[in-house]
mmCIF file of C-alpha atoms in Angstrom:
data_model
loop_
_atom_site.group_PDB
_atom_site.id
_atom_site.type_symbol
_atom_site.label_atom_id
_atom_site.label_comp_id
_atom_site.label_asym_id
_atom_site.label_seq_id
_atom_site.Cartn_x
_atom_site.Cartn_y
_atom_site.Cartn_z
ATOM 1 C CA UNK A 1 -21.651 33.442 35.634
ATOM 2 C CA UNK A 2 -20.726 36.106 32.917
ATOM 3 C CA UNK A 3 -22.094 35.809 29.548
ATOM 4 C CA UNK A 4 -20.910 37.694 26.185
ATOM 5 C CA UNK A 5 -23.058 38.520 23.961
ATOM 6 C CA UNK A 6 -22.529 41.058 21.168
ATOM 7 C CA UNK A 7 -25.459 40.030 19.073
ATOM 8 C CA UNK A 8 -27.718 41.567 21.904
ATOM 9 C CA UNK A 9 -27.687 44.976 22.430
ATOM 10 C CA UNK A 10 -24.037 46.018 21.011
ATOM 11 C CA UNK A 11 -21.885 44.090 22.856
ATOM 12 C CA UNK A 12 -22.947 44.363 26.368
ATOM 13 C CA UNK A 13 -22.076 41.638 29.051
ATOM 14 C CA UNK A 14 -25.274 40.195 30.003
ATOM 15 C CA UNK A 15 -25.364 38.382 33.600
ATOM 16 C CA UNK A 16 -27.535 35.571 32.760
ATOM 17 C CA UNK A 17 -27.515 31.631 31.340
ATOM 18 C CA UNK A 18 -29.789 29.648 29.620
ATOM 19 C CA UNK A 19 -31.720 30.889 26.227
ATOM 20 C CA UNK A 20 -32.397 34.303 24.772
ATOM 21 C CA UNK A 21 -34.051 35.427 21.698
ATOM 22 C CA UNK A 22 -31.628 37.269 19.794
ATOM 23 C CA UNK A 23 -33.288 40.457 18.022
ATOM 24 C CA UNK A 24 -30.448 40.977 15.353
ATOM 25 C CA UNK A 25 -30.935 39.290 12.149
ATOM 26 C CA UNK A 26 -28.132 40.858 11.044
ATOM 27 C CA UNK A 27 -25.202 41.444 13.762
ATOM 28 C CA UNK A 28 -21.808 42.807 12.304
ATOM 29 C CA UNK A 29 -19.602 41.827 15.157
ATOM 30 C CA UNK A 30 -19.499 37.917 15.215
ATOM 31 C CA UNK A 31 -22.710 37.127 17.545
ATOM 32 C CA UNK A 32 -25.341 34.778 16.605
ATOM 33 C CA UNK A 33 -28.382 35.103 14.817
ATOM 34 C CA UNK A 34 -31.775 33.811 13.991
ATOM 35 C CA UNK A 35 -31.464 34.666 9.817
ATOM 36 C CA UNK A 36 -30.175 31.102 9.925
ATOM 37 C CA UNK A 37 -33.257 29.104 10.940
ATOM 38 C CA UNK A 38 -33.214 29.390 14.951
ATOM 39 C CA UNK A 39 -35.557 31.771 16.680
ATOM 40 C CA UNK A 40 -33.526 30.961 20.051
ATOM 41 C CA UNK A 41 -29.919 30.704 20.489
ATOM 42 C CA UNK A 42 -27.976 29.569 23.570
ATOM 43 C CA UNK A 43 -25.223 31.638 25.029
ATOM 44 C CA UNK A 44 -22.048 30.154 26.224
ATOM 45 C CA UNK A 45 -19.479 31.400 28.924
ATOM 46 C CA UNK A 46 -17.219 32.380 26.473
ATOM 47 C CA UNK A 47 -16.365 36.558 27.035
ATOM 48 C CA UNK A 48 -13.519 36.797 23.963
ATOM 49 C CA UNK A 49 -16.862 35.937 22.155
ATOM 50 C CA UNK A 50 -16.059 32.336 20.342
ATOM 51 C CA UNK A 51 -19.511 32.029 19.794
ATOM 52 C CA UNK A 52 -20.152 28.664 17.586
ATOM 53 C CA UNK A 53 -23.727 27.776 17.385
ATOM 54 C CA UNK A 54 -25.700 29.668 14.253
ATOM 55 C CA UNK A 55 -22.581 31.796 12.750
ATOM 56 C CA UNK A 56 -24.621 34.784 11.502
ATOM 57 C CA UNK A 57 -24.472 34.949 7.324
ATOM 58 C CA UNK A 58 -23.922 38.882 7.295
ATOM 59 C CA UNK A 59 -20.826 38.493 9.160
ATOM 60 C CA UNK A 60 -18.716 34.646 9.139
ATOM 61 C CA UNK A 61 -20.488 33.296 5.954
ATOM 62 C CA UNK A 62 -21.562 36.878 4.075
ATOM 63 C CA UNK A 63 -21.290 35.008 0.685
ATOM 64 C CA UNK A 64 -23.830 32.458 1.745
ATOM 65 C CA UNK A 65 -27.180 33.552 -0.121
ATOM 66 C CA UNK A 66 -30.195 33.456 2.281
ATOM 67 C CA UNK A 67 -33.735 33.821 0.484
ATOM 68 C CA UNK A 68 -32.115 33.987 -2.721
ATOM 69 C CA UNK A 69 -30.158 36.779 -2.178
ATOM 70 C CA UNK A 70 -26.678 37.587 -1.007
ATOM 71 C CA UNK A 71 -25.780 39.572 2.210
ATOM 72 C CA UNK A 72 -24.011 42.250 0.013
ATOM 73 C CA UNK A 73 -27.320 42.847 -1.880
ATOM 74 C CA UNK A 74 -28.999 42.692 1.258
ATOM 75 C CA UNK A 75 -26.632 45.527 2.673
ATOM 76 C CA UNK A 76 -27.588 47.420 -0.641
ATOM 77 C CA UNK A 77 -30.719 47.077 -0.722
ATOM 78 C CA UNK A 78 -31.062 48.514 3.361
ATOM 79 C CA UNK A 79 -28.281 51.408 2.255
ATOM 80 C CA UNK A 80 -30.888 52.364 -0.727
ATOM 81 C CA UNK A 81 -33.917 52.281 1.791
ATOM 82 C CA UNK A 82 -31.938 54.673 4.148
ATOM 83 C CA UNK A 83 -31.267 57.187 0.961
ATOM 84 C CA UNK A 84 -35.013 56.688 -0.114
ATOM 85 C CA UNK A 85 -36.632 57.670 3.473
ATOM 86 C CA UNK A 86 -34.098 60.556 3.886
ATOM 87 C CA UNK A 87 -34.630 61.843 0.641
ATOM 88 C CA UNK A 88 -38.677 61.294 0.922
ATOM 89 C CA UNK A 89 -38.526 63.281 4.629
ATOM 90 C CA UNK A 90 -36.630 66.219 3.682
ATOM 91 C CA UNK A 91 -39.121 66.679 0.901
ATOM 92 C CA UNK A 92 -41.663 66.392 3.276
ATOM 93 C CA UNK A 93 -41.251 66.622 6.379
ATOM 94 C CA UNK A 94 -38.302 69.224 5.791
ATOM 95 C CA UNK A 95 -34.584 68.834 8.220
ATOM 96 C CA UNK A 96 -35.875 69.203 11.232
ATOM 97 C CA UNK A 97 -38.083 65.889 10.526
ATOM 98 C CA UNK A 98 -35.478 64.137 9.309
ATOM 99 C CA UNK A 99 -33.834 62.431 12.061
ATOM 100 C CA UNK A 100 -31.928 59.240 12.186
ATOM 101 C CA UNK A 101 -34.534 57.747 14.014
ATOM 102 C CA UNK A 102 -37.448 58.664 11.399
ATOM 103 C CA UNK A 103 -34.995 57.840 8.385
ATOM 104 C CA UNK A 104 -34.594 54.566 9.559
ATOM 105 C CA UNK A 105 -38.286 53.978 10.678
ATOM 106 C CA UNK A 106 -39.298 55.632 7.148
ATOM 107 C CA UNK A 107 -36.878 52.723 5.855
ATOM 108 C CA UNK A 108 -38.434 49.895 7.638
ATOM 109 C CA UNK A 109 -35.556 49.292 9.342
ATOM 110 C CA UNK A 110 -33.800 49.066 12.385
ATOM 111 C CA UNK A 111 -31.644 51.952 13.858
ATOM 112 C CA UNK A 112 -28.687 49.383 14.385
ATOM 113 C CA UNK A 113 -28.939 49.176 10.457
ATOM 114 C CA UNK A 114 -28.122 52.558 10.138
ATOM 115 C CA UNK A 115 -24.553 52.731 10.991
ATOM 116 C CA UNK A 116 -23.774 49.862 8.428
ATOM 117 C CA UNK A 117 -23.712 51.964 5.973
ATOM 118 C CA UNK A 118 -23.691 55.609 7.251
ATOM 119 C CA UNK A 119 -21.269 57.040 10.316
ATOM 120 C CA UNK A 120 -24.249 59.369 11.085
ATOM 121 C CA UNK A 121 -27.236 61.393 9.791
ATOM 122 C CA UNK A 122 -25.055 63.891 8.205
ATOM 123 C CA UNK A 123 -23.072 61.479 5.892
ATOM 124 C CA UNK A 124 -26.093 60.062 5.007
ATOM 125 C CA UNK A 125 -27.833 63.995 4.073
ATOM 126 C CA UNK A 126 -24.880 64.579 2.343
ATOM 127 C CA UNK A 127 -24.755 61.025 0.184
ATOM 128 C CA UNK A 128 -28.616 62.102 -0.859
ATOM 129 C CA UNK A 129 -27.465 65.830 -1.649
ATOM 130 C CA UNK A 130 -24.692 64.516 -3.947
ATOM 131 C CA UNK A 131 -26.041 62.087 -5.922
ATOM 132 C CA UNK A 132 -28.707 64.497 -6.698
ATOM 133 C CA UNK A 133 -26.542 66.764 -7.734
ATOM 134 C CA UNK A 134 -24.551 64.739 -9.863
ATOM 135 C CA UNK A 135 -27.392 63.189 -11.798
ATOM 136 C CA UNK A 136 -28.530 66.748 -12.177
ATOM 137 C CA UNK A 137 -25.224 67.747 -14.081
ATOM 138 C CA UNK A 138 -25.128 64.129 -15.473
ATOM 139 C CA UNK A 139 -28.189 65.182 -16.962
ATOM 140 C CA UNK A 140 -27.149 68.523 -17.953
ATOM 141 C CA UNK A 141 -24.103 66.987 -20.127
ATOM 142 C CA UNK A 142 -26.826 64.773 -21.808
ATOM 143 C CA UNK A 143 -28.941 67.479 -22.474
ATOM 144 C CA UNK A 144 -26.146 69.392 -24.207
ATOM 145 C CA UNK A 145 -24.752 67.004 -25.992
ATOM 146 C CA UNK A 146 -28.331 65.751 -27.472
ATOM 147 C CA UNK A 147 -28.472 69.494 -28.972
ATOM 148 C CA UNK A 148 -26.006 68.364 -31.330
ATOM 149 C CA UNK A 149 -22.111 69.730 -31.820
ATOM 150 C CA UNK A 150 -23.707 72.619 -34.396
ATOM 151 C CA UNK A 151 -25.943 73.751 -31.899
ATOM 152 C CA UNK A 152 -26.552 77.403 -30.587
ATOM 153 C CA UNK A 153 -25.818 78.552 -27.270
ATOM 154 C CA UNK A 154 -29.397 79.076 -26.926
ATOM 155 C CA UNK A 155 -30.241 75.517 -27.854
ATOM 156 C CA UNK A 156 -27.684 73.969 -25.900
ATOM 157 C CA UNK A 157 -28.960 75.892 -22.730
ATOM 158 C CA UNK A 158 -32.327 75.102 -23.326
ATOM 159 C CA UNK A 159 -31.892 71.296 -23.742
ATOM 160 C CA UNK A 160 -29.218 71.222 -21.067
ATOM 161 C CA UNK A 161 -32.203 72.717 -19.080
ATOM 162 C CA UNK A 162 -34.885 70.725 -20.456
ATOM 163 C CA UNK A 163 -33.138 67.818 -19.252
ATOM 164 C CA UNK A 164 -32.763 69.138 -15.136
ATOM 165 C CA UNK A 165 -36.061 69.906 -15.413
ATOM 166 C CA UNK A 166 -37.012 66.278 -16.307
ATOM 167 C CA UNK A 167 -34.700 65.001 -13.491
ATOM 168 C CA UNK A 168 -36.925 66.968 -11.074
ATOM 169 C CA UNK A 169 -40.237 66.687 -12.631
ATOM 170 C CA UNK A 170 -39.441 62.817 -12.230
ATOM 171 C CA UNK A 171 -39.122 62.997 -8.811
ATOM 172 C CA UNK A 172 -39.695 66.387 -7.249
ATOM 173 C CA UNK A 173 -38.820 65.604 -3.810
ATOM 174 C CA UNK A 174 -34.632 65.916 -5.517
ATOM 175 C CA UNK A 175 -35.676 69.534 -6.278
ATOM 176 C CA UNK A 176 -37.028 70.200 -3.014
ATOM 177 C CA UNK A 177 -33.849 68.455 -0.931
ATOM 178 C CA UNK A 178 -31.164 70.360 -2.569
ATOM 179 C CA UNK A 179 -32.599 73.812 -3.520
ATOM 180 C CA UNK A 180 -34.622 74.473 -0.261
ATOM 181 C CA UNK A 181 -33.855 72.051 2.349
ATOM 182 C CA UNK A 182 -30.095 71.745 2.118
ATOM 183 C CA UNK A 183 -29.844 75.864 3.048
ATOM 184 C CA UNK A 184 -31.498 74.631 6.565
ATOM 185 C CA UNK A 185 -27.585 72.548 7.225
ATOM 186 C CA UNK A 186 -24.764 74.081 7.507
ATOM 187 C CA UNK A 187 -23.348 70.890 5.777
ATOM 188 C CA UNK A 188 -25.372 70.410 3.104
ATOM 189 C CA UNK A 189 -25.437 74.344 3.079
ATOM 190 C CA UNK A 190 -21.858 74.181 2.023
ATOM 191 C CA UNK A 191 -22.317 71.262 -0.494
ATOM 192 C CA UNK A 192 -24.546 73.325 -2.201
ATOM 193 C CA UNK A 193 -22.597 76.192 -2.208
ATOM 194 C CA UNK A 194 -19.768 73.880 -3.519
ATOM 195 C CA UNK A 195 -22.052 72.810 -5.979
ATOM 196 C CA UNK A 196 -22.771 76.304 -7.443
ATOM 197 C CA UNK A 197 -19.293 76.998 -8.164
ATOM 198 C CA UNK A 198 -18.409 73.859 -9.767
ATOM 199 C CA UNK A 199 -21.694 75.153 -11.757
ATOM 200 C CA UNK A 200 -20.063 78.668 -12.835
ATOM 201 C CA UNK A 201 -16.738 77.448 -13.529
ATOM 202 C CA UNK A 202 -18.631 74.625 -16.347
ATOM 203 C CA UNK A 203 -20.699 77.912 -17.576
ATOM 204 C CA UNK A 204 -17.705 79.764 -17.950
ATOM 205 C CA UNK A 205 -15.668 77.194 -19.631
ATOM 206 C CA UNK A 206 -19.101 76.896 -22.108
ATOM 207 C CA UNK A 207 -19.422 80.130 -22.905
ATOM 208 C CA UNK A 208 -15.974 80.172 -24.190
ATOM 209 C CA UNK A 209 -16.599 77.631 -26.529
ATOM 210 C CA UNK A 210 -18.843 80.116 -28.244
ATOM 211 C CA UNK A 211 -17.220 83.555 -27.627
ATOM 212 C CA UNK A 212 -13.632 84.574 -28.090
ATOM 213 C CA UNK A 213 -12.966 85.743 -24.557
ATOM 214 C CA UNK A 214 -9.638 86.903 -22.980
ATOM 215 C CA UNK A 215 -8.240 85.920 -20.096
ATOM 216 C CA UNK A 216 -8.478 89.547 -18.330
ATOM 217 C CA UNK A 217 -12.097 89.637 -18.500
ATOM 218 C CA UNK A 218 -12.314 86.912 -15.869
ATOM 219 C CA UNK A 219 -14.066 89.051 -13.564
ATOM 220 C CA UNK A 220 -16.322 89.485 -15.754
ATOM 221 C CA UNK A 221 -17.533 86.214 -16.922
ATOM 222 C CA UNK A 222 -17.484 84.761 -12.964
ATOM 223 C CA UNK A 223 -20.053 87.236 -12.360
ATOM 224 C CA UNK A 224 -21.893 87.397 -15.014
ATOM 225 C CA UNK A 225 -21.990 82.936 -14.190
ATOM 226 C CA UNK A 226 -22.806 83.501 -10.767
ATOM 227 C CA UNK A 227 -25.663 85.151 -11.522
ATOM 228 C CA UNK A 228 -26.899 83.116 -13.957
ATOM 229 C CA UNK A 229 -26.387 79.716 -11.534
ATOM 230 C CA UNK A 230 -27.742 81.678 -8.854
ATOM 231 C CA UNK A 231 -31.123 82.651 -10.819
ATOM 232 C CA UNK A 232 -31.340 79.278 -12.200
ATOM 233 C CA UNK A 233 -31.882 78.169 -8.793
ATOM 234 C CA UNK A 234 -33.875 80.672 -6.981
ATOM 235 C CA UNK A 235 -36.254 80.771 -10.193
ATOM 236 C CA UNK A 236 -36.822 77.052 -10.132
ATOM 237 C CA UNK A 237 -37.487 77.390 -6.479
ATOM 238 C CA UNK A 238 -40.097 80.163 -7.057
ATOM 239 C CA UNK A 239 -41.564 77.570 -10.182
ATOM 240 C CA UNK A 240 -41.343 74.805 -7.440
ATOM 241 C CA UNK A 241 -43.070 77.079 -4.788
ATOM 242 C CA UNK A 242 -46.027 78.345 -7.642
ATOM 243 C CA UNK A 243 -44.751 81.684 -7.257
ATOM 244 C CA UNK A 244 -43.428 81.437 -11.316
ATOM 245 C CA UNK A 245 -46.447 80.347 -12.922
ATOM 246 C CA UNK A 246 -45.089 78.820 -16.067
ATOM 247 C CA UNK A 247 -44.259 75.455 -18.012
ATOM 248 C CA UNK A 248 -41.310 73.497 -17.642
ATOM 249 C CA UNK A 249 -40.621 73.921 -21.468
ATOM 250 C CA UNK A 250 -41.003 77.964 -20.938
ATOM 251 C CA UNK A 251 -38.755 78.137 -18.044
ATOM 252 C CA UNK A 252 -35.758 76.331 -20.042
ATOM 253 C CA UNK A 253 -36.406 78.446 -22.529
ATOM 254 C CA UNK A 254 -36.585 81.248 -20.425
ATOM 255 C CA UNK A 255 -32.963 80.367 -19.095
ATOM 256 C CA UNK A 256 -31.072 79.880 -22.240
ATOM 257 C CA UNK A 257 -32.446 83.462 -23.553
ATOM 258 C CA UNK A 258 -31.243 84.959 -20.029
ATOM 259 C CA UNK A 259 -27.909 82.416 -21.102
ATOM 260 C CA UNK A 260 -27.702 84.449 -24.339
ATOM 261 C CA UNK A 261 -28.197 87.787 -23.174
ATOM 262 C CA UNK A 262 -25.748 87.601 -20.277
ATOM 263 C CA UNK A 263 -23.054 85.821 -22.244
ATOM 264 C CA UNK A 264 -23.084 88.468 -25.466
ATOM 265 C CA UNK A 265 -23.270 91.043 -23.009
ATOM 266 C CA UNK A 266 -20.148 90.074 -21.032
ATOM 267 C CA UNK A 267 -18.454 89.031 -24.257
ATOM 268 C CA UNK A 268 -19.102 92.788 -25.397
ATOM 269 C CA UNK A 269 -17.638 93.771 -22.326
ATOM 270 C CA UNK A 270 -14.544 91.897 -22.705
ATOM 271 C CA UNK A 271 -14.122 93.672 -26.461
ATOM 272 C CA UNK A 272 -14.556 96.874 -25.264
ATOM 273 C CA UNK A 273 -12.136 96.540 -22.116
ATOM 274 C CA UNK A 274 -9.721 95.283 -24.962
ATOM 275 C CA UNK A 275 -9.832 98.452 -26.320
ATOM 276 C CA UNK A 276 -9.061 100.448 -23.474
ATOM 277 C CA UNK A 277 -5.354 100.774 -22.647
ATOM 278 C CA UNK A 278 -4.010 98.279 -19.690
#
């Protein structure tokens, strides 16, 4: 006789009767488990899968709380393992140790986990590369607005800065994943290219809060922001590296007087190209 069984496996047909130890605590496509009690279930001949002993909480009774906790927060908790060990092995172990194998032994957990959160390794690369990023400009926004609306464009820069550099001084395996690693995938290569100009546009819109810019001398100030986004970045990867032997506090400050420079300079530029007939 045929048994089903998709708690076993993933869903094979398994010629056999009698018990089996199912290995799933956790089975997402209506098999049995043992996260409610039982160790050993017993399979019957039922191939559309009608399975009715030990209904697995994490599928036909995911509000049920087991331990304490609910199967949603259980879900979390594994998705923010997965980020964790992906994030901790491209900081360490760099891309080419990161597979979804090591993630998920990194995680503690199985590799059938995996795919309950992620549809493979390179949505889950490119859910660590965001949120990184995001809590980076997050940060950024703080870091302005704590200068105060009076501020310079020097002080601004330097506490918008100040506060990056905290993000990755806090954890400096976020630094390492999205400055160095992420160039090694062409994905997360083009998520941080993405990244870079949603970076210039915000410098350009910011400088024009401070200087009286026209519209013609575009070209001007999208340079003159690329190559301030793009220094940023290769200069914190030469402070990350030891290659820039300075402070944190000196590098920010180090940035907003580049900031300064480059913006009067292209601000000059646009009043001089004013002058000149179009």
């Amino acid at each position: 006789m045929t048994w089903s069984c998709s708690c076993i496996s993933g869903a094979k047909i398994l010629p056999m009767s009698g018990a089996v130890t199912c290995d799933d605590p956790a089975i997402r496509d209506g098999g049995l488990c043992r996260d409610m009690d039982a160790s050993r279930i017993w399979l019957h001949p039922y191939p559309e899968r009608k399975f009715w002993l030990h209904p697995c909480q994490d599928w036909r009774v995911a509000s049920r709380p087991y331990a304490g906790v609910t199967a949603d927060r259980r879900r979390a908790d594994r998705r923010a393992a997965l980020l964790d060990a992906a994030l901790d092995l491209l900081a360490t172990q760099g891309l080419r140790g990161t597979s979804l194998r090591a993630v998920c032994a990194c995680a503690g957990l199985n590799t059938r986990y995996f795919y309950e959160s992620f549809t493979d390794l390179e949505a889950l690369l490119t859910d660590v590369h965001d949120r990184i990023i995001t809590e980076t400009a997050d940060a950024a926004a703080q870091g302005v607005s704590a200068a105060g609306p009076g501020a310079s464009l020097h002080a601004a820069v330097r506490s918008a800065a100040t506060a990056v550099l905290d993000v990755y001084r806090a954890d400096p395996r976020k630094a390492r994943a999205v400055l160095i690693e992420a160039s090694a995938s062409p994905v997360l290569r083009a998520r941080q290219r993405e990244a870079r100009r949603h970076y210039t546009r915000l410098v350009i819109e910011y400088a024009r809060t401070f200087y009286d810019i026209p519209s013609y001398a575009d070209a001007q100030m999208h340079f003159t922001a690329t190559m301030l986004v793009a220094g940023w970045s290769e200069n914190l990867i030469a402070w990350l590296d030891g290659e820039l032997q300075t402070t944190a506090s000196a590098l920010a400050h180090m940035f907003a007087d580049a900031t300064e420079a480059l913006a009067t300079q292209a601000a000059g530029a646009a009043r001089a190209a004013a002058n000149l007939p179009h």
